Coordinates of C-alpha atoms in Angstrom, one line a residue:
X264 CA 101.0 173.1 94.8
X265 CA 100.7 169.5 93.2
X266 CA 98.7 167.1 95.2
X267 CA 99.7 163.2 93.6
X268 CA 96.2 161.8 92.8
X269 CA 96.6 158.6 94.6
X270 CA 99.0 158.6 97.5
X271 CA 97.2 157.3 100.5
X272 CA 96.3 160.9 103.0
X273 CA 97.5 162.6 99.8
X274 CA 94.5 161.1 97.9
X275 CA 92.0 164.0 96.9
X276 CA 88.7 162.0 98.6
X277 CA 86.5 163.1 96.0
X278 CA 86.5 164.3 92.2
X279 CA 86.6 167.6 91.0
X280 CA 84.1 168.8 88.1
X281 CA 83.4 172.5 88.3
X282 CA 86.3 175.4 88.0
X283 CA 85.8 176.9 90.6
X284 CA 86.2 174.2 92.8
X285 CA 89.8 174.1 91.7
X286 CA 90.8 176.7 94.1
X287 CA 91.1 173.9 96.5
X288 CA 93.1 171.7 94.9
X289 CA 96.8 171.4 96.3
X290 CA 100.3 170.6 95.1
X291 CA 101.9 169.0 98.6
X292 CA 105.0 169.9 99.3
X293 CA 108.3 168.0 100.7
X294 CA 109.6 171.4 101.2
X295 CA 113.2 170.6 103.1
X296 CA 114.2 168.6 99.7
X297 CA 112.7 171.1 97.4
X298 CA 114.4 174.0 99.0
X299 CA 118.2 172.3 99.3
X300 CA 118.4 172.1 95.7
X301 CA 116.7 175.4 94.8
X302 CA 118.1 177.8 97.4
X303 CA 120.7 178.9 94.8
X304 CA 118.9 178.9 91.9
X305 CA 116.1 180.7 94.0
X306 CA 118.4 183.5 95.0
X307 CA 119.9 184.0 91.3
X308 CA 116.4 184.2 90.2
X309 CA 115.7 187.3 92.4
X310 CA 119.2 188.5 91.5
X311 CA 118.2 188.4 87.8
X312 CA 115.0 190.5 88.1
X313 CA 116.9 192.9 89.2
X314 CA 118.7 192.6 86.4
X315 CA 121.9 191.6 87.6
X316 CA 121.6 188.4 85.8
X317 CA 118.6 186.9 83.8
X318 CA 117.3 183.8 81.8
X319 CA 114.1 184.5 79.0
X320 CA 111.9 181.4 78.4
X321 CA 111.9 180.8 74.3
X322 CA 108.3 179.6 75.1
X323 CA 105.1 182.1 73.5
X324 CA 102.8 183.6 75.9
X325 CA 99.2 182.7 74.5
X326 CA 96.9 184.3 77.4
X327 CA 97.3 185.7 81.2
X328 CA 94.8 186.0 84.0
X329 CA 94.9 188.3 86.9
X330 CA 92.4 187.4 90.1
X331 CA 92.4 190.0 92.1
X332 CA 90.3 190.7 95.4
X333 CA 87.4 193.0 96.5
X334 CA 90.2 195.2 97.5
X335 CA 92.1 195.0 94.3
X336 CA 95.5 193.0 95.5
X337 CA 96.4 190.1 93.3
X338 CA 95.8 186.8 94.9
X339 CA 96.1 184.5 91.8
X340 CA 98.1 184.4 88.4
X341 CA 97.8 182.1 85.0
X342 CA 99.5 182.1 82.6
X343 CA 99.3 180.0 79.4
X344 CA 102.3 179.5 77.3
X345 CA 102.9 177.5 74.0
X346 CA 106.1 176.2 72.5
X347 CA 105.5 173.8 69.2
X348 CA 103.3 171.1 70.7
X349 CA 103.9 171.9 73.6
X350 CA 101.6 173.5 76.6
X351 CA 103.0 175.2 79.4
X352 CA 101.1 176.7 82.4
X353 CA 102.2 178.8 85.0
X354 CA 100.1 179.3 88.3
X355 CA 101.1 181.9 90.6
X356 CA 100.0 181.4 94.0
X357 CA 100.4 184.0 97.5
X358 CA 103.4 181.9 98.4
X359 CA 104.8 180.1 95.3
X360 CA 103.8 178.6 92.3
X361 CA 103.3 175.6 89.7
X362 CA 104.2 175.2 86.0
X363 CA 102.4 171.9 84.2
X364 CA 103.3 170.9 80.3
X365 CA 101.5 169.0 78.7
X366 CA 102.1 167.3 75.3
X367 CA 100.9 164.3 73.6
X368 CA 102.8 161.3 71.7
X369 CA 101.7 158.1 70.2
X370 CA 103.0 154.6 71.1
X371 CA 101.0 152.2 67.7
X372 CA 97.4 153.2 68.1
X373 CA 98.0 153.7 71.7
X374 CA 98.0 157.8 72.5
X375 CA 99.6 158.7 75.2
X376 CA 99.1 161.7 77.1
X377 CA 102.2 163.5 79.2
X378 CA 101.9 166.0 81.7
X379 CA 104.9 167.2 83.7
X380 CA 104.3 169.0 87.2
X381 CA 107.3 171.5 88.3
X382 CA 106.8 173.1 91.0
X383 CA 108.1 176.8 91.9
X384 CA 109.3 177.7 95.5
X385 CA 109.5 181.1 96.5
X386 CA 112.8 181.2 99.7
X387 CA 112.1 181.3 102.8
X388 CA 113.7 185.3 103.9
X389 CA 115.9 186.8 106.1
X390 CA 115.1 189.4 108.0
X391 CA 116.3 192.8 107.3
X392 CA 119.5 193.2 109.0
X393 CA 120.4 189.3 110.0
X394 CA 123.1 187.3 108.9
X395 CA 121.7 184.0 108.1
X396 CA 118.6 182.6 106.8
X397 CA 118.0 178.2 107.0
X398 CA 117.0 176.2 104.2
X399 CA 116.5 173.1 105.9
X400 CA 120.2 172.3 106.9
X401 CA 121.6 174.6 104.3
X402 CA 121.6 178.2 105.3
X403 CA 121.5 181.8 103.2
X404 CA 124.6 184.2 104.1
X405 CA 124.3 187.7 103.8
X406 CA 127.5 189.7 104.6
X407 CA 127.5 193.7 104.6
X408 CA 130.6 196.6 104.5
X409 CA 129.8 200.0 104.0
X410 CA 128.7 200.1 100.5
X411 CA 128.1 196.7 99.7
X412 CA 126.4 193.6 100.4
X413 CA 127.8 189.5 99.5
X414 CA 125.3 187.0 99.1
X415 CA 126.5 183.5 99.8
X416 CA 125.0 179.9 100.1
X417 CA 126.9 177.5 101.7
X418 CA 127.3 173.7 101.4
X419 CA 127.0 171.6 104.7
X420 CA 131.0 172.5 104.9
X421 CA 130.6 176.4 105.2
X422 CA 132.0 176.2 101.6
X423 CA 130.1 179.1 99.0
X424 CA 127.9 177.1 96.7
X425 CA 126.9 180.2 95.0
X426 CA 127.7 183.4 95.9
X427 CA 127.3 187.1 94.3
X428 CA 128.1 191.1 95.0
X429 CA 125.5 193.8 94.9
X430 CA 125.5 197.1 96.2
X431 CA 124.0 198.3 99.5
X432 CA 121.2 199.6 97.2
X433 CA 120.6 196.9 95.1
X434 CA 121.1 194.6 98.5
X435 CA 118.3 195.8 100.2
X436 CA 115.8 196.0 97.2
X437 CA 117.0 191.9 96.6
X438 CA 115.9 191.4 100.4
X439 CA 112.8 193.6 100.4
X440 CA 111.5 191.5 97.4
X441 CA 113.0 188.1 99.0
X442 CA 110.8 188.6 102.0
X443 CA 107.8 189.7 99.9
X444 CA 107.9 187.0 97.9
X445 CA 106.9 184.2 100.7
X446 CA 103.4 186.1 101.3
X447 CA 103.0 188.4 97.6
X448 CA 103.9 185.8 94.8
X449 CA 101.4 186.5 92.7
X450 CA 101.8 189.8 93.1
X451 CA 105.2 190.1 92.3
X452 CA 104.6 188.2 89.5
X453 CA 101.5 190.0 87.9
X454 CA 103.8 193.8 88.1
X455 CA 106.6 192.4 87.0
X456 CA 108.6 192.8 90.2
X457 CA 109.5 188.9 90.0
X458 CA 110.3 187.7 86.1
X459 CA 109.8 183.8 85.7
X460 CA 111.5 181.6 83.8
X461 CA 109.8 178.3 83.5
X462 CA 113.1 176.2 82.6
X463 CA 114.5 177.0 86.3
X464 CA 111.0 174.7 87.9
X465 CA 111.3 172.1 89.8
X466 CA 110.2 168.8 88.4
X467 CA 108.3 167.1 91.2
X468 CA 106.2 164.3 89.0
X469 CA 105.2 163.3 85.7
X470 CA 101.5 161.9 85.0
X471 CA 101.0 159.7 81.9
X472 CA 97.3 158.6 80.6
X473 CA 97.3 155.7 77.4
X474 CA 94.3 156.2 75.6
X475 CA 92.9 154.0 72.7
X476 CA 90.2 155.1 70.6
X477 CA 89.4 157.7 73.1
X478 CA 88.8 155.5 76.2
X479 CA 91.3 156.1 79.5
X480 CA 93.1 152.3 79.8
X481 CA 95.8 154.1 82.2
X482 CA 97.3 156.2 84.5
X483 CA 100.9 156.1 85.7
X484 CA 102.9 158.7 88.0
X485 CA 106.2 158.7 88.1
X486 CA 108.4 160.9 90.4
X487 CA 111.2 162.7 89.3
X488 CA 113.7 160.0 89.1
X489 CA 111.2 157.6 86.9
X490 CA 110.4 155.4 89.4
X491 CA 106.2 154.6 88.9
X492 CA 104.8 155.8 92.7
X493 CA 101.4 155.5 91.5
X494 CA 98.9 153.9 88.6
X495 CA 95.5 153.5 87.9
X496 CA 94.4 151.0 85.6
X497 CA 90.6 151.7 83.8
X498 CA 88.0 148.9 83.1
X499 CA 84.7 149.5 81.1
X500 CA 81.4 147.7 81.8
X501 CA 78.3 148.5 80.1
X502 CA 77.3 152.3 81.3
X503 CA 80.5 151.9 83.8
X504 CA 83.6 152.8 84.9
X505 CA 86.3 151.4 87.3
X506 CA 89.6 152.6 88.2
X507 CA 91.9 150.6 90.5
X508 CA 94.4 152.1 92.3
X509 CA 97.6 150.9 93.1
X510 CA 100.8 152.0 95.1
X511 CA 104.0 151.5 92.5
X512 CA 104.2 147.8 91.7
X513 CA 102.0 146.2 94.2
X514 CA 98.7 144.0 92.6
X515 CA 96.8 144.7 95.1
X516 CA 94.6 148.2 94.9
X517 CA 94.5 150.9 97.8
X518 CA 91.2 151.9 96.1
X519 CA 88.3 151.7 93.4
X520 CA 86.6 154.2 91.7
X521 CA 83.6 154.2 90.0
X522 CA 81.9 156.0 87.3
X523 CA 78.2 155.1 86.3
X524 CA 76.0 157.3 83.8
X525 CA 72.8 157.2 81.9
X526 CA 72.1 156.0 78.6
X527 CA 70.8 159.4 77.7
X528 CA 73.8 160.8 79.5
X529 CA 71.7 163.2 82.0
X530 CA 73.2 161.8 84.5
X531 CA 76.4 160.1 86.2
X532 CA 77.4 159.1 89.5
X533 CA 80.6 158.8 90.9
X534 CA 81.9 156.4 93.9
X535 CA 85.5 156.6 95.6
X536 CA 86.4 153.7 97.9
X537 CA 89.7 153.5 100.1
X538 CA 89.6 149.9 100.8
X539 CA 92.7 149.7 103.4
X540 CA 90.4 152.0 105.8
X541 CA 86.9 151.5 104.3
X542 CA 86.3 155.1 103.6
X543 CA 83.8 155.9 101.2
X544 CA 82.4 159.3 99.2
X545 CA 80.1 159.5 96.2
X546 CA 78.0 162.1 94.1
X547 CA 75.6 162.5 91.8
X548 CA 75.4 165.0 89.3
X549 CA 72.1 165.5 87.3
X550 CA 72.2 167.5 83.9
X551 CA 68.8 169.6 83.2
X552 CA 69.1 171.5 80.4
X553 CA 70.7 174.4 81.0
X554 CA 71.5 173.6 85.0
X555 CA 73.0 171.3 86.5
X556 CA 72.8 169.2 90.1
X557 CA 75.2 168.2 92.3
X558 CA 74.0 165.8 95.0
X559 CA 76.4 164.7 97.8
X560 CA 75.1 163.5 101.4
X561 CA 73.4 166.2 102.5
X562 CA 74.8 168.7 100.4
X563 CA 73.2 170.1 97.1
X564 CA 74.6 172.4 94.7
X565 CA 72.5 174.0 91.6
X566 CA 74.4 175.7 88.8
X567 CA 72.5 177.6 86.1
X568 CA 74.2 178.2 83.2
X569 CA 73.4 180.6 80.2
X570 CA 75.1 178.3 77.8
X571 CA 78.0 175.4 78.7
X572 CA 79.6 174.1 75.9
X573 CA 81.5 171.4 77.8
X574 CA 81.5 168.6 76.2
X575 CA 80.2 165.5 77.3
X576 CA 83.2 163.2 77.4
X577 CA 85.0 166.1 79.4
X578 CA 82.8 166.1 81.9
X579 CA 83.2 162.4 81.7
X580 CA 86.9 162.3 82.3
X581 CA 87.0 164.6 84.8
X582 CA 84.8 163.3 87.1
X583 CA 86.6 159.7 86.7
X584 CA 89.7 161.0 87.8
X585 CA 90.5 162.1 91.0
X586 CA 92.6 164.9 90.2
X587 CA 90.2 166.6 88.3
X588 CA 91.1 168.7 85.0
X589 CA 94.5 168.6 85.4
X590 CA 96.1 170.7 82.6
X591 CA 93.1 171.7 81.9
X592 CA 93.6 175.1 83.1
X593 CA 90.4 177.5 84.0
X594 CA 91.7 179.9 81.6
X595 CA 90.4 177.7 79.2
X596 CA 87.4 176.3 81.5
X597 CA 86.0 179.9 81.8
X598 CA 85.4 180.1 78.3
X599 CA 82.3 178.1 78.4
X600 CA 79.6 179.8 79.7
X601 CA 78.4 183.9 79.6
X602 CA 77.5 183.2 83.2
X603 CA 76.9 180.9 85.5
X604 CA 75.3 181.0 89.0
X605 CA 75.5 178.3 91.9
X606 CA 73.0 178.0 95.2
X607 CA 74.2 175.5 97.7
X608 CA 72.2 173.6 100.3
X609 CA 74.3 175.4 102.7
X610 CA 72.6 179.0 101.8
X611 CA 75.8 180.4 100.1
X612 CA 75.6 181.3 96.0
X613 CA 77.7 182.4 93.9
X614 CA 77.3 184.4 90.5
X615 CA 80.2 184.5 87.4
X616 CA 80.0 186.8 85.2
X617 CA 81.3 186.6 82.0
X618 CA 82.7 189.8 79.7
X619 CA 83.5 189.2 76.0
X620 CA 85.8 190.9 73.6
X621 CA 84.3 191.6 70.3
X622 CA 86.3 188.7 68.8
X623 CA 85.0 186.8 71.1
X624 CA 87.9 186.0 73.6
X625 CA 87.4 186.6 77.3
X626 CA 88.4 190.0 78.7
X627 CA 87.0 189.9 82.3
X628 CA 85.0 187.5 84.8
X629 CA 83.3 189.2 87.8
X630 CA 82.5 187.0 90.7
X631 CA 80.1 186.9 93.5
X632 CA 79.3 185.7 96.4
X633 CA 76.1 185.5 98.5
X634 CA 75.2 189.2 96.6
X635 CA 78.8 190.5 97.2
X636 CA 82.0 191.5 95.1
X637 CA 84.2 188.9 96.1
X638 CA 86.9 188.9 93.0
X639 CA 87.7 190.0 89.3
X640 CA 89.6 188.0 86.8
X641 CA 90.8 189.8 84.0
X642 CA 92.4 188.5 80.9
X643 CA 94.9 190.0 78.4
X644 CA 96.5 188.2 75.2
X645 CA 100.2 189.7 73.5

């Protein structure tokens, strides 16, 4: 799920730096809209891993990641795929998915940064047995004889919009999966019971950053017909940052954000102000060697780190934009540390654990929480 970045209640209130806080980040979803013009090409997708009918993405798979829970059930799927200068990654999700590229192109000395967010929604399923399941106003028709089974989707008019003939056999395998695949994405994913191909997403929005000499001067979102919906514009004082927000074309901001850090750079602060409704959160995050602070109201999080190799102006960009990393997938954020462990205010902790291939790529991450298994990642290359 995409969440825009700046889009009133759909503003994130507060900036994300660590990975594992990424779990809560969110794509929303207009899901009437979405599902209308993807209920056929949902269906054929199904169809075709079955292998009634199929499409291959030309793109390379560089690395995947399984999370899996203390009881061994997938919960969670990345993958990472490359295609010239191209990134593509695919997150798998209980109940549906995302695919972000991301690619780079220059405008003069300007750089601009692109990132597309598609978005992948799993149907909404029939159950076994009825004749009709809705997709907002549209509706899924399922028609059975004795040994076969017709698949139809309708327009508004009852007309077939895409239709397609399986056997009784191959019916109810389509509709077992169907169903499964609104609660067991990721699962279906990770054992190849679902096959993905990342041409078929949705494009939701696109999210463009101009950079000049490595300073942010901008952020646009557009949705999916070009229009801008959002933009942030960045201004540098002294040891500061300041984004304004606005909605489309309007002059006046919904919001300001600020980023303030130390000379030495062992510390920043970050402020985000709604100014509409005068809603305000800030933290603080303190770097000590090989830990780091994070100080919010009342809340305190430690993180001890065997090494972190993230670099400074990372951290720096992160925490300056709402959204967080972005493309910046934790398949590559898990690379930097051999473990790391967090204690909260709140009493609960958490421990990573990091295992290493002898080449030094990342074969498995082992977390815990408060002393207990919680989940595994593990991480295979082709």
């Amino acid at each position: 799920m995409c969440t825009c970045a700046h889009g009133g209640s759909e503003g994130v209130a507060g900036a994300v730096l660590f990975s594992d806080l990424m779990d809560e980040i969110e794509f929303l979803r207009d899901s009437t809209r979405i599902l209308r013009m993807t209920a056929g090409r949902t269906v054929a997708n199904l169809i075709a891993m079955l292998g009634f009918a199929g499409c291959i993405s030309s793109q390379a798979l560089v690395i995947e990641s399984v999370h899996r829970d203390s009881m061994g059930q997938v919960i969670y799927l990345e993958r990472a795929y490359r295609d010239a200068d191209t990134m593509a990654y695919f997150m798998a999700y209980s109940d549906g998915g995302r695919v972000l590229r991301s690619f780079t192109r220059s405008n003069g000395d300007t750089l601009i940064e692109v990132l597309q967010c598609h978005e992948v929604v799993p149907s909404s399923v029939p159950e076994l047995g009825s004749m009709r399941a809705y997709y907002g106003d549209e509706a899924l028709v399922i028609q059975t004889s004795a040994d076969s089974m017709w698949v139809i989707i309708p327009d508004g008019s009852l007309d077939p919009i895409w239709d397609t003939a399986l056997t009784l056999q191959q019916g109810e395998q389509f509709l077992d999966i169907y169903r499964r695949s609104a609660h067991e994405y990721a699962a279906l994913v990770a054992s190849g019971q679902l096959t993905i191909d990342l041409s078929a997403a949705h494009l939701r929005e696109v999210w463009e950053y101009r950079m000049l000499r490595g300073h942010l001067l901008s952020k646009r979102i557009l949705a999916n017909d070009g229009l801008v919906t959002n933009r942030q514009d960045f201004r540098y004082s002294g040891d500061s940052l300041f984004a304004l927000s606005y909605f489309g074309t309007e002059s006046v901001p919904y919001a300001v954000d600020s980023i303030s850090w130390s000379t030495d750079s062992t510390e920043m602060k970050v402020v985000n102000c709604w100014l509409e409704d005068d809603q305000r959160s800030e933290y603080t995050i303190h770097f000590l060697g090989d830990s780091s602070v994070f100080l919010s109201g009342g809340e305190t999080v430690v993180d001890h780190w065997v090494y972190d190799r993230t670099p400074w102006y990372v951290r720096f960009r992160e925490a300056a934009l709402r959204e967080g990393p972005l493309c910046r997938s934790r398949i590559q954020r898990s690379g930097e540390c051999l473990l790391r462990a967090s204690c909260a205010s709140t009493g609960n902790c958490s421990r990573n654990e990091h295992v290493w291939m002898p080449d030094g790529r990342l074969l498995e991450t082992v977390v815990f929480r408060n002393g207990r298994f919680e989940r595994s990642i593990t991480y295979s290359y082709p």
